[in-house]
Short mmCIF file of C-alpha atoms and ligand atoms in Angstrom, two decimals:
data_model
loop_
_atom_site.label_atom_id
_atom_site.label_comp_id
_atom_site.label_asym_id
_atom_site.label_seq_id
_atom_site.Cartn_x
_atom_site.Cartn_y
_atom_site.Cartn_z
CA MET A 26 -45.92 -24.17 17.44
CA LYS A 27 -46.80 -23.41 13.69
CA LYS A 28 -47.43 -26.18 11.77
CA SER A 29 -45.48 -27.14 8.36
CA ASN A 30 -47.31 -26.78 5.20
CA ILE A 31 -44.27 -28.64 3.49
CA LYS A 32 -45.45 -31.66 1.52
CA HIS A 33 -43.03 -33.92 1.15
CA TYR A 34 -42.08 -35.43 -2.10
CA LYS A 35 -41.92 -39.06 -2.74
CA ILE A 36 -38.68 -40.58 -4.97
CA SER A 37 -37.36 -43.44 -5.91
CA CYS A 38 -33.62 -43.60 -7.14
CA GLN A 39 -30.84 -46.09 -7.12
CA VAL A 40 -27.62 -44.08 -5.21
CA ASN A 41 -24.52 -46.21 -5.78
CA GLY A 42 -26.55 -49.26 -7.20
CA ASN A 43 -29.27 -49.08 -4.04
CA LYS A 44 -32.23 -48.42 -3.95
CA PHE A 45 -33.68 -45.47 -2.46
CA THR A 46 -37.60 -45.06 -2.40
CA GLY A 47 -38.82 -42.31 0.71
CA TYR A 48 -40.33 -38.76 0.77
CA ILE A 49 -37.80 -35.73 0.57
CA ASP A 50 -38.37 -32.29 1.84
CA PRO A 51 -38.46 -30.80 -1.71
CA ASN A 52 -35.93 -27.87 -0.24
CA LEU A 53 -33.33 -30.07 -0.44
CA ARG A 54 -30.61 -29.30 -3.21
CA LEU A 55 -29.10 -33.12 -4.29
CA ILE A 56 -26.18 -32.53 -2.21
CA ASP A 57 -28.37 -32.03 0.94
CA PHE A 58 -30.03 -35.09 0.00
CA LEU A 59 -26.27 -37.30 -0.35
CA ARG A 60 -25.04 -35.54 2.74
CA ASP A 61 -27.84 -35.32 5.14
CA VAL A 62 -29.98 -37.96 4.74
CA LEU A 63 -28.03 -40.62 3.33
CA ASN A 64 -25.11 -39.73 5.24
CA LEU A 65 -22.83 -39.98 2.29
CA LYS A 66 -20.24 -37.00 3.07
CA GLY A 67 -17.74 -37.75 0.55
CA THR A 68 -19.52 -34.74 -1.59
CA LYS A 69 -18.19 -31.61 -0.28
CA GLU A 70 -19.61 -28.20 -0.45
CA GLY A 71 -17.47 -25.64 -1.22
CA CYS A 72 -18.75 -22.76 -3.08
CA GLY A 73 -22.50 -23.86 -3.36
CA GLU A 74 -22.96 -21.80 -6.72
CA GLY A 75 -21.74 -24.31 -9.48
CA GLU A 76 -18.18 -22.77 -9.39
CA CYS A 77 -15.44 -24.73 -7.86
CA GLY A 78 -16.69 -28.59 -8.69
CA ALA A 79 -16.16 -30.16 -5.34
CA CYS A 80 -19.99 -31.82 -4.90
CA MET A 81 -19.60 -33.10 -8.60
CA VAL A 82 -21.47 -36.58 -8.92
CA LEU A 83 -22.91 -38.82 -11.52
CA VAL A 84 -26.34 -38.64 -12.58
CA ASN A 85 -27.60 -41.43 -15.06
CA GLY A 86 -23.53 -41.77 -15.99
CA VAL A 87 -23.08 -37.82 -16.52
CA SER A 88 -21.33 -35.35 -14.30
CA VAL A 89 -23.40 -32.49 -12.55
CA ASN A 90 -22.62 -29.96 -9.79
CA SER A 91 -25.17 -31.46 -6.92
CA CYS A 92 -25.21 -27.95 -5.51
CA LEU A 93 -27.04 -26.76 -8.48
CA VAL A 94 -29.64 -29.48 -8.96
CA MET A 95 -32.66 -30.29 -6.71
CA ALA A 96 -33.17 -33.52 -4.99
CA PHE A 97 -36.43 -34.02 -6.18
CA SER A 98 -35.22 -33.67 -9.77
CA VAL A 99 -33.33 -37.02 -9.80
CA ASP A 100 -36.53 -39.47 -9.04
CA GLY A 101 -36.43 -42.45 -11.10
CA LYS A 102 -32.34 -41.73 -12.15
CA SER A 103 -29.06 -43.65 -11.13
CA ILE A 104 -26.77 -41.41 -8.99
CA ILE A 105 -23.23 -42.52 -8.28
CA THR A 106 -21.20 -40.68 -5.72
CA ILE A 107 -17.64 -41.01 -4.42
CA GLU A 108 -18.87 -43.37 -2.48
CA GLY A 109 -19.50 -45.98 -5.37
CA VAL A 110 -16.53 -45.07 -7.99
CA ASP A 111 -14.94 -48.46 -7.19
CA ASP A 112 -17.92 -49.69 -9.49
CA ILE A 113 -17.54 -47.93 -12.17
CA LYS A 114 -15.31 -48.13 -15.21
CA TYR A 115 -12.00 -46.16 -14.20
CA GLY A 116 -13.09 -45.42 -10.75
CA LYS A 117 -10.45 -47.62 -8.83
CA SER A 118 -7.97 -46.74 -10.96
CA LEU A 119 -8.31 -43.12 -10.38
CA LYS A 120 -8.22 -43.30 -6.54
CA GLU A 121 -4.83 -45.40 -7.19
CA GLY A 122 -3.78 -42.68 -10.02
CA PHE A 123 -4.15 -40.04 -7.53
CA LYS A 124 -2.52 -41.55 -4.74
CA ARG A 125 0.38 -43.14 -6.64
CA LYS A 126 1.26 -39.42 -7.73
CA ALA A 127 0.72 -37.35 -4.72
CA ALA A 128 -2.26 -35.73 -6.62
CA VAL A 129 -4.15 -34.92 -3.21
CA GLN A 130 -3.29 -32.40 -0.17
CA CYS A 131 -6.27 -31.28 1.83
CA GLY A 132 -8.35 -33.72 -0.35
CA PHE A 133 -11.35 -31.52 -0.24
CA CYS A 134 -11.46 -31.20 -4.22
CA THR A 135 -10.55 -35.15 -4.82
CA PRO A 136 -14.01 -36.80 -4.94
CA GLY A 137 -15.19 -34.08 -7.68
CA PHE A 138 -12.01 -34.60 -9.96
CA ILE A 139 -12.43 -38.32 -9.95
CA ILE A 140 -16.21 -37.76 -10.62
CA SER A 141 -15.45 -35.59 -13.76
CA ALA A 142 -12.52 -37.82 -14.74
CA SER A 143 -14.15 -40.93 -14.45
CA GLU A 144 -17.01 -39.39 -16.90
CA LEU A 145 -14.61 -37.99 -19.55
CA LEU A 146 -12.43 -41.32 -19.69
CA GLU A 147 -15.47 -43.36 -19.70
CA LYS A 148 -16.67 -41.41 -23.02
CA ASN A 149 -12.87 -41.06 -24.16
CA PRO A 150 -10.19 -44.06 -23.51
CA ASP A 151 -8.01 -41.66 -25.63
CA ALA A 152 -8.21 -38.39 -23.66
CA THR A 153 -4.89 -36.27 -24.57
CA GLU A 154 -3.88 -33.77 -22.02
CA GLU A 155 -5.78 -31.01 -23.88
CA ASP A 156 -9.02 -33.26 -23.22
CA ILE A 157 -8.52 -33.60 -19.65
CA LYS A 158 -7.47 -30.02 -18.84
CA LYS A 159 -10.83 -29.26 -20.83
CA ALA A 160 -12.97 -32.12 -18.89
CA LEU A 161 -11.43 -31.01 -15.86
CA SER A 162 -12.15 -27.31 -16.38
CA GLY A 163 -15.27 -26.82 -13.54
CA ASN A 164 -13.17 -28.50 -11.49
CA ILE A 165 -10.91 -25.97 -8.37
CA CYS A 166 -8.01 -27.08 -6.34
CA ARG A 167 -6.79 -24.54 -4.16
CA CYS A 168 -3.47 -26.70 -2.45
CA THR A 169 -1.98 -29.38 -4.90
CA GLY A 170 -2.00 -27.40 -8.51
CA TYR A 171 -3.21 -29.33 -11.63
CA LYS A 172 0.00 -30.82 -13.14
CA LYS A 173 0.03 -33.69 -10.71
CA ILE A 174 -4.02 -33.86 -10.91
CA ILE A 175 -3.44 -34.17 -14.70
CA GLU A 176 -0.50 -37.01 -13.99
CA ALA A 177 -2.92 -38.82 -11.88
CA VAL A 178 -5.50 -39.19 -14.74
CA GLU A 179 -3.50 -39.90 -17.18
CA TRP A 180 -2.05 -42.62 -14.96
CA ALA A 181 -5.35 -44.23 -14.72
CA ARG A 182 -6.03 -43.76 -18.59
CA LYS A 183 -2.50 -45.92 -18.91
CA ASN A 184 -3.05 -48.57 -16.20
CA ASP A 185 -7.18 -49.18 -16.02
CA LYS A 186 -7.35 -53.16 -15.89
CA MET B 5 -39.14 -21.62 1.45
CA ILE B 6 -40.79 -24.53 -0.98
CA ASN B 7 -43.62 -26.48 0.29
CA GLU B 8 -44.33 -28.53 -2.76
CA ALA B 9 -42.67 -29.76 -5.88
CA VAL B 10 -44.39 -31.55 -9.21
CA LYS B 11 -42.61 -32.84 -11.95
CA TYR B 12 -44.69 -33.66 -15.30
CA TYR B 13 -43.16 -35.72 -18.16
CA SER B 14 -45.89 -34.33 -20.91
CA LEU B 15 -47.47 -30.92 -21.66
CA ASN B 16 -51.11 -32.94 -21.18
CA GLU B 17 -50.06 -33.87 -17.95
CA LEU B 18 -48.89 -30.22 -16.92
CA TRP B 19 -52.33 -28.39 -18.78
CA LYS B 20 -54.33 -30.70 -16.97
CA ASN B 21 -52.91 -30.09 -13.84
CA ILE B 22 -50.82 -26.58 -13.40
CA LYS B 23 -54.26 -24.44 -12.54
CA LYS B 24 -54.69 -26.57 -9.48
CA LEU B 25 -50.90 -25.59 -8.04
CA SER B 26 -50.60 -22.48 -5.85
CA PRO B 27 -50.84 -19.58 -7.43
CA LYS B 28 -47.01 -18.62 -6.51
CA ARG B 29 -45.80 -21.56 -8.75
CA ARG B 30 -42.89 -20.94 -10.99
CA TYR B 31 -41.27 -23.71 -13.67
CA ILE B 32 -37.66 -25.10 -12.92
CA ALA B 33 -35.87 -26.80 -16.01
CA GLY B 34 -32.19 -27.77 -15.08
CA GLY B 35 -31.85 -25.21 -11.98
CA SER B 36 -28.56 -24.03 -12.85
CA ASP B 37 -30.17 -20.14 -12.12
CA ILE B 38 -32.78 -20.78 -9.98
CA VAL B 39 -31.15 -23.11 -7.12
CA ILE B 40 -28.58 -20.83 -6.18
CA SER B 41 -31.47 -18.25 -5.74
CA HIS B 42 -33.22 -20.81 -3.58
CA HIS B 43 -30.42 -21.49 -1.64
CA TYR B 44 -30.07 -17.80 -0.75
CA ASP B 45 -33.54 -17.41 -0.14
CA ASP B 46 -34.30 -15.20 -2.78
CA LEU B 47 -36.85 -17.21 -4.57
CA ASN B 48 -40.44 -16.04 -4.52
CA THR B 49 -42.16 -19.40 -4.99
CA ASP B 50 -43.46 -21.69 -2.67
CA LEU B 51 -43.95 -24.38 -5.32
CA LEU B 52 -41.86 -25.35 -7.82
CA VAL B 53 -42.95 -27.38 -11.50
CA ASP B 54 -39.88 -29.20 -12.80
CA ILE B 55 -40.84 -29.37 -16.51
CA SER B 56 -37.16 -30.95 -17.01
CA ASP B 57 -38.00 -34.45 -18.13
CA ILE B 58 -41.09 -32.86 -20.19
CA LYS B 59 -40.89 -35.39 -23.78
CA GLU B 60 -41.88 -32.36 -25.98
CA LEU B 61 -39.67 -29.95 -24.41
CA ASN B 62 -36.44 -33.10 -24.85
CA ILE B 63 -36.45 -32.89 -28.52
CA VAL B 64 -34.53 -31.62 -31.81
CA LYS B 65 -36.07 -32.56 -35.05
CA GLU B 66 -36.02 -31.22 -38.42
CA THR B 67 -38.27 -30.56 -41.09
CA SER B 68 -37.39 -29.69 -44.92
CA ASP B 69 -37.09 -25.63 -43.90
CA SER B 70 -36.48 -25.37 -40.08
CA VAL B 71 -35.14 -27.30 -37.26
CA PHE B 72 -37.12 -27.37 -33.81
CA ILE B 73 -34.90 -27.93 -30.18
CA GLY B 74 -36.55 -27.96 -27.35
CA ALA B 75 -36.80 -25.98 -24.29
CA ALA B 76 -35.67 -28.48 -22.09
CA VAL B 77 -32.40 -29.54 -24.05
CA LYS B 78 -29.53 -29.27 -22.56
CA ILE B 79 -26.27 -27.09 -23.69
CA SER B 80 -23.78 -30.29 -23.81
CA GLU B 81 -25.87 -31.93 -26.06
CA PHE B 82 -25.73 -29.12 -28.66
CA LYS B 83 -21.94 -30.73 -29.53
CA LYS B 84 -23.38 -34.34 -29.79
CA ASN B 85 -26.47 -33.65 -31.99
CA ASN B 86 -25.93 -33.88 -35.89
CA ILE B 87 -28.62 -31.95 -36.73
CA ILE B 88 -27.56 -28.81 -34.63
CA LYS B 89 -24.11 -29.38 -36.16
CA ARG B 90 -25.37 -29.44 -39.55
CA TYR B 91 -27.74 -26.75 -38.96
CA ILE B 92 -27.31 -24.73 -36.53
CA PRO B 93 -23.49 -24.08 -36.26
CA ALA B 94 -23.85 -20.75 -33.78
CA LEU B 95 -25.05 -23.68 -30.93
CA TYR B 96 -22.26 -26.23 -31.49
CA GLU B 97 -19.78 -23.05 -31.37
CA CYS B 98 -21.05 -21.79 -28.07
CA VAL B 99 -20.71 -25.11 -26.20
CA ASP B 100 -17.25 -24.73 -25.41
CA TYR B 101 -17.64 -21.05 -23.84
CA TYR B 102 -20.49 -22.24 -21.88
CA ALA B 103 -19.63 -22.38 -17.83
CA SER B 104 -18.08 -26.03 -17.37
CA PRO B 105 -18.80 -29.66 -18.38
CA SER B 106 -20.77 -30.31 -15.67
CA VAL B 107 -23.09 -26.88 -15.65
CA ARG B 108 -23.50 -27.82 -19.34
CA ASN B 109 -24.73 -31.05 -18.56
CA ILE B 110 -27.56 -29.04 -16.13
CA ALA B 111 -28.37 -25.90 -18.26
CA THR B 112 -31.49 -25.47 -20.81
CA LEU B 113 -31.96 -23.21 -23.79
CA GLY B 114 -35.44 -22.36 -22.50
CA GLY B 115 -33.52 -21.35 -19.11
CA ASN B 116 -31.23 -19.74 -20.79
CA LEU B 117 -33.96 -17.32 -22.33
CA VAL B 118 -36.34 -16.81 -19.75
CA ASN B 119 -32.85 -16.00 -17.13
CA SER B 120 -32.78 -13.12 -19.72
CA SER B 121 -29.36 -12.28 -19.03
CA PRO B 122 -27.21 -9.66 -21.24
CA CYS B 123 -24.51 -12.09 -21.17
CA ALA B 124 -26.05 -15.24 -22.46
CA ASP B 125 -24.59 -17.53 -24.47
CA GLY B 126 -26.86 -19.43 -25.77
CA VAL B 127 -29.60 -16.51 -26.42
CA LEU B 128 -26.29 -14.84 -28.36
CA ALA B 129 -26.13 -17.91 -30.82
CA LEU B 130 -29.86 -18.24 -31.19
CA VAL B 131 -30.21 -14.60 -31.94
CA ALA B 132 -27.38 -14.54 -34.85
CA SER B 133 -28.93 -18.08 -36.17
CA GLY B 134 -32.47 -16.33 -36.95
CA ALA B 135 -34.37 -18.32 -34.14
CA ARG B 136 -37.89 -17.58 -33.41
CA VAL B 137 -39.55 -18.86 -29.99
CA VAL B 138 -42.33 -21.46 -29.47
CA ARG B 139 -44.28 -20.19 -26.64
CA ASN B 140 -46.57 -22.50 -25.23
CA LEU B 141 -49.80 -21.15 -22.94
CA TYR B 142 -52.37 -24.14 -21.62
CA GLY B 143 -52.01 -26.07 -24.85
CA LYS B 144 -51.99 -22.74 -27.14
CA GLN B 145 -49.18 -22.34 -29.29
CA LYS B 146 -47.43 -18.85 -30.63
CA LEU B 147 -44.72 -18.15 -32.22
CA SER B 148 -42.52 -15.08 -31.44
CA ASP B 149 -39.61 -13.53 -31.71
CA ILE B 150 -36.72 -13.58 -29.39
CA PHE B 151 -36.91 -9.66 -28.73
CA ASP B 152 -40.83 -10.18 -28.18
CA VAL B 153 -40.19 -12.33 -25.08
CA ILE B 154 -36.98 -10.38 -23.44
CA ILE B 155 -38.25 -7.04 -22.46
CA GLY B 156 -34.76 -6.40 -20.17
CA PRO B 157 -32.38 -7.35 -18.46
CA LYS B 158 -33.62 -10.25 -16.24
CA LYS B 159 -37.16 -9.27 -17.52
CA THR B 160 -39.51 -11.21 -19.94
CA SER B 161 -43.15 -10.83 -21.56
CA LEU B 162 -44.33 -14.35 -20.21
CA LYS B 163 -47.56 -14.44 -19.17
CA LYS B 164 -48.45 -16.31 -15.97
CA ASP B 165 -47.67 -20.35 -16.51
CA GLU B 166 -46.88 -19.45 -20.06
CA LEU B 167 -44.51 -21.95 -21.33
CA ILE B 168 -41.41 -21.80 -23.67
CA GLU B 169 -41.67 -25.06 -25.67
CA GLY B 170 -38.52 -24.36 -27.97
CA PHE B 171 -37.14 -22.81 -30.95
CA ILE B 172 -37.28 -23.18 -33.84
CA VAL B 173 -34.36 -22.09 -36.81
CA PRO B 174 -34.56 -21.43 -40.54
CA LYS B 175 -31.70 -24.01 -42.28
CA TRP B 176 -29.56 -21.40 -44.46
CA GLU B 177 -26.63 -22.06 -45.79
CA HIS B 178 -24.10 -20.73 -43.73
CA ARG B 179 -21.23 -20.96 -40.99
CA ALA B 180 -20.88 -19.18 -37.87
CA VAL B 181 -18.32 -18.02 -35.56
CA PHE B 182 -18.92 -17.50 -31.79
CA LEU B 183 -16.44 -15.34 -29.79
CA LYS B 184 -16.57 -14.54 -25.77
CA MET B 185 -14.14 -12.81 -23.71
CA MET B 186 -14.09 -14.08 -20.02
CA PRO B 187 -12.77 -12.41 -16.29
CA ARG B 188 -9.48 -14.85 -16.26
CA LYS B 189 -10.35 -16.02 -13.15
CA ILE B 190 -14.01 -17.04 -13.51
CA PHE B 191 -15.84 -19.03 -16.23
CA GLY B 192 -19.20 -18.51 -17.20
CA ILE B 193 -20.16 -14.88 -16.96
CA SER B 194 -18.53 -12.92 -20.29
CA LYS B 195 -17.04 -9.52 -20.58
CA ALA B 196 -18.02 -9.32 -23.94
CA GLY B 197 -19.27 -11.82 -26.72
CA LEU B 198 -20.08 -11.89 -30.61
CA CYS B 199 -21.39 -14.33 -32.46
CA VAL B 200 -21.59 -14.27 -36.03
CA CYS B 201 -23.44 -16.54 -38.84
CA ALA B 202 -23.30 -15.67 -42.44
CA ASN B 203 -22.81 -16.93 -46.21
CA LEU B 204 -19.54 -16.07 -48.05
CA LYS B 205 -19.91 -16.18 -51.70
CA GLY B 206 -16.58 -15.24 -53.17
CA ASN B 207 -15.63 -11.87 -50.99
CA LEU B 208 -18.96 -10.79 -50.38
CA PHE B 209 -21.52 -11.75 -47.62
CA LYS B 210 -24.51 -12.90 -49.05
CA ASP B 211 -26.34 -13.21 -45.38
CA ILE B 212 -25.06 -12.31 -42.44
CA ARG B 213 -26.32 -11.77 -38.76
CA ILE B 214 -24.44 -10.61 -36.28
CA SER B 215 -25.25 -10.59 -32.18
CA ALA B 216 -23.31 -9.05 -29.41
CA SER B 217 -23.33 -9.89 -25.66
CA SER B 218 -22.59 -8.05 -22.48
CA VAL B 219 -22.55 -4.48 -24.22
CA GLY B 220 -26.62 -3.77 -23.61
CA PRO B 221 -29.30 -4.25 -21.07
CA ALA B 222 -30.20 -7.49 -23.28
CA VAL B 223 -28.06 -9.71 -25.71
CA ILE B 224 -28.32 -7.00 -29.39
CA ASP B 225 -29.06 -8.04 -32.68
CA CYS B 226 -27.20 -6.11 -34.56
CA LYS B 227 -28.64 -5.41 -36.97
CA LYS B 228 -27.26 -2.13 -38.84
CA THR B 229 -24.02 -3.56 -38.48
CA SER B 230 -25.35 -7.04 -40.55
CA ARG B 231 -27.02 -4.50 -42.92
CA PHE B 232 -23.95 -2.84 -43.86
CA LEU B 233 -21.97 -5.83 -44.42
CA THR B 234 -24.36 -7.28 -46.52
CA ASP B 235 -23.52 -7.49 -50.21
CA LYS B 236 -19.91 -5.46 -49.47
CA ASP B 237 -16.79 -6.81 -51.13
CA ILE B 238 -14.56 -7.31 -47.81
CA THR B 239 -11.90 -4.89 -48.07
CA ASN B 240 -9.81 -3.02 -44.89
CA ASP B 241 -11.86 0.13 -45.08
CA ILE B 242 -15.21 -1.81 -44.84
CA ILE B 243 -13.98 -3.78 -41.81
CA ASN B 244 -12.97 -0.35 -40.48
CA LYS B 245 -16.64 1.36 -41.33
CA ALA B 246 -17.88 -1.98 -39.87
CA LYS B 247 -16.21 -1.96 -36.36
CA ASP B 248 -17.55 1.76 -36.07
CA ILE B 249 -20.94 0.71 -36.82
CA ILE B 250 -21.01 -1.72 -34.18
CA SER B 251 -19.28 0.43 -31.78
CA CYS B 252 -22.32 2.84 -32.05
CA GLU B 253 -25.07 -0.13 -32.12
CA ILE B 254 -23.97 -1.59 -29.33
CA SER B 255 -24.16 0.23 -25.28
CA PRO B 256 -21.69 -1.01 -22.73
CA ILE B 257 -21.88 -0.15 -19.07
CA ASP B 258 -19.00 -0.04 -16.64
CA ASP B 259 -19.43 -2.71 -14.32
CA HIS B 260 -17.47 -4.91 -11.73
CA ARG B 261 -16.22 -7.19 -14.96
CA SER B 262 -15.15 -4.61 -17.34
CA THR B 263 -15.47 -1.14 -18.70
CA ALA B 264 -17.66 0.08 -21.17
CA ASP B 265 -14.52 1.39 -22.74
CA TYR B 266 -13.33 -1.72 -23.39
CA ARG B 267 -16.48 -3.80 -24.09
CA ARG B 268 -16.63 -1.63 -27.13
CA GLU B 269 -13.22 -1.81 -27.98
CA ILE B 270 -13.43 -5.92 -27.82
CA THR B 271 -16.56 -5.98 -29.37
CA ALA B 272 -15.13 -4.35 -32.29
CA VAL B 273 -12.02 -6.19 -32.44
CA PHE B 274 -14.23 -9.51 -32.18
CA LEU B 275 -16.12 -8.09 -35.46
CA GLN B 276 -12.80 -7.82 -37.23
CA ARG B 277 -11.58 -11.35 -36.11
CA ALA B 278 -15.02 -13.15 -36.90
CA ILE B 279 -14.73 -11.40 -40.82
CA GLU B 280 -11.37 -12.37 -41.01
CA LYS B 281 -12.41 -16.06 -40.00
CA PHE B 282 -14.55 -16.35 -42.93
CA VAL B 283 -12.59 -14.90 -45.83
CA VAL B 284 -9.72 -17.15 -44.77
C1 FAD C 320 -21.30 -22.05 -12.15
C2 FAD C 320 -22.46 -21.43 -13.42
C3 FAD C 320 -22.01 -20.94 -14.69
C4 FAD C 320 -22.40 -20.71 -16.08
N1 FAD C 320 -22.16 -19.85 -16.72
C5 FAD C 320 -23.38 -19.43 -18.40
C6 FAD C 320 -22.36 -19.20 -19.28
O1 FAD C 320 -20.99 -19.55 -19.29
N2 FAD C 320 -22.99 -18.72 -20.25
C7 FAD C 320 -24.67 -18.59 -20.03
O2 FAD C 320 -25.38 -18.00 -21.15
N3 FAD C 320 -25.05 -18.76 -18.94
C8 FAD C 320 -24.51 -18.96 -17.69
N4 FAD C 320 -25.07 -19.61 -16.58
C9 FAD C 320 -26.45 -19.43 -16.13
C10 FAD C 320 -27.11 -20.05 -16.52
O3 FAD C 320 -26.76 -21.78 -16.52
C11 FAD C 320 -28.05 -20.77 -17.73
O4 FAD C 320 -28.82 -19.29 -17.68
C12 FAD C 320 -28.97 -21.46 -18.09
O5 FAD C 320 -28.84 -21.56 -19.41
C13 FAD C 320 -30.63 -21.92 -17.21
O6 FAD C 320 -30.95 -22.83 -17.24
P1 FAD C 320 -31.57 -23.48 -16.50
O7 FAD C 320 -32.78 -24.98 -17.19
O8 FAD C 320 -30.53 -24.36 -15.57
O9 FAD C 320 -32.68 -22.58 -15.94
P2 FAD C 320 -33.68 -22.91 -14.33
O10 FAD C 320 -32.66 -21.93 -13.31
O11 FAD C 320 -34.31 -24.13 -14.49
O12 FAD C 320 -34.68 -21.44 -14.80
C14 FAD C 320 -34.01 -20.16 -15.32
C15 FAD C 320 -35.29 -19.68 -15.25
O13 FAD C 320 -36.14 -19.97 -16.31
C16 FAD C 320 -37.62 -20.64 -16.31
N5 FAD C 320 -37.66 -21.18 -17.05
C17 FAD C 320 -36.76 -22.56 -17.23
N6 FAD C 320 -37.18 -23.18 -18.74
C18 FAD C 320 -38.54 -22.55 -18.88
C19 FAD C 320 -39.52 -22.89 -19.92
N7 FAD C 320 -39.14 -23.86 -20.53
N8 FAD C 320 -40.27 -22.10 -20.00
C20 FAD C 320 -40.65 -21.13 -19.22
N9 FAD C 320 -39.94 -20.51 -18.38
C21 FAD C 320 -38.78 -21.22 -17.99
C22 FAD C 320 -37.35 -20.63 -14.71
O14 FAD C 320 -38.55 -20.59 -13.85
C23 FAD C 320 -36.26 -19.64 -14.05
O15 FAD C 320 -37.46 -18.59 -14.07
C24 FAD C 320 -24.13 -20.41 -15.68
C25 FAD C 320 -24.60 -20.66 -14.16
C26 FAD C 320 -23.77 -20.81 -13.35
C27 FAD C 320 -24.39 -21.52 -11.81
S1 FES C 321 -20.06 -26.69 -4.15
FE1 FES C 321 -21.02 -26.97 -5.70
S2 FES C 321 -19.57 -26.16 -7.47
FE2 FES C 321 -18.91 -26.07 -5.97
S1 FES C 322 -6.13 -30.92 -2.52
FE1 FES C 322 -6.82 -29.45 -1.60
S2 FES C 322 -8.26 -28.20 -2.26
FE2 FES C 322 -7.73 -29.91 -4.06
#
């Protein structure tokens, strides 16, 4: 059998508040690391090319498409996935808003929308409908339609405790 | 297949170590171009050198007559940085047209130049702003014209290991208009784009620089049109002549996103809209 030449990369990062230190395959994208190494399956892969937003996570508080980022590059950083949004500002109320406004059908896009919306509301608690549309412009939903999603974000903005 | 990745945090550390690495090494900054190629196994490299957190590549600083922007500064930063807002309005204006909010949090200006796509929005803004490129090879800096770096579609003149350290943009009194036509269904790649940076005194353009994207093998510095408009009183006749000049200065092609004729037409219309925005 051919011996692999791969030299694993040592990373230390925080994922949803938990410390991870270990050696990872340098070929992994952030989405592969989250789903396949940490078993956090809430982050979805749609297009794999930065177009749909299903794979969105927060890295040091800003949204990134985890299909466009190599896992080794998050060494030293803090990551929040959909599994960890309860612990960030607006996380719980966004989840509640999506339920109340029926902004979910198949749900594949929902984690990405919630991550993008949480970043927006954290930065701009007075976000208008226009601001919400702009902030969600990198997220695609193919079944619910955007009206209910916008209503869900507005609900969270008004009702966050 | 990547066998190894390394990450450096300073230029000193980079130049000290880089020559010891695999000969097939390649830089990665944000990764928004390179990670997709890697995913489709279309990246001829076995080692990635992560430069995204090198401190010298992440600064924006001003001197009395220019602004330096590090190559690893993210596109989203242009909207937040007051120096950029004040002195390089074209970069500030391009942000809203650039991909999506999350891609802007990943993509860098250096990567945008090295990718050297004819549709590169960051390059479009830099050309109209009069920017020059700071290159660095093993600690030796060199200042170059943008078009000495870009030598064709997806082609640069960079030597092995040569790094874009950043950009120097002269301070000059001007405003900027950035216009981009995108296909309806996907964001990002333009059918045509235009950036005009100019200083209007009364009804005269004192200084004006125009650049166009997606209408040639690389972003185009529309020098003839800029020269024509300099020191001219803006009348309908002058605008029409400038539209004819820019139509000849660009060299669009037909492709799956648009046709050459449409691109020529929209570039001329963009020029008219941009001039009108200045004059109003
Ligand atoms: C969904 C999507 C939408 C996009 N939309 C747009 C858009 O609207 N407008 C636009 O202009 N572009 C767009 N792009 C393209 C891309 O985001 C940009 O070209 C980006 O600026 C590249 O920067 P990066 O840091 O991510 O590059 P990387 O992928 O890290 O690198 C790109 C290339 O540059 C080299 N490189 C990077 N930095 C340096 C350096 N400092 N010195 C030497 N070499 C270097 C790398 O080796 C690689 O060859 C889009 C991409 C995606 C995936
Ligand atoms: S899977 Fe990452 S943007 Fe679509
Ligand atoms: S709910 Fe199915 S894609 Fe949005």
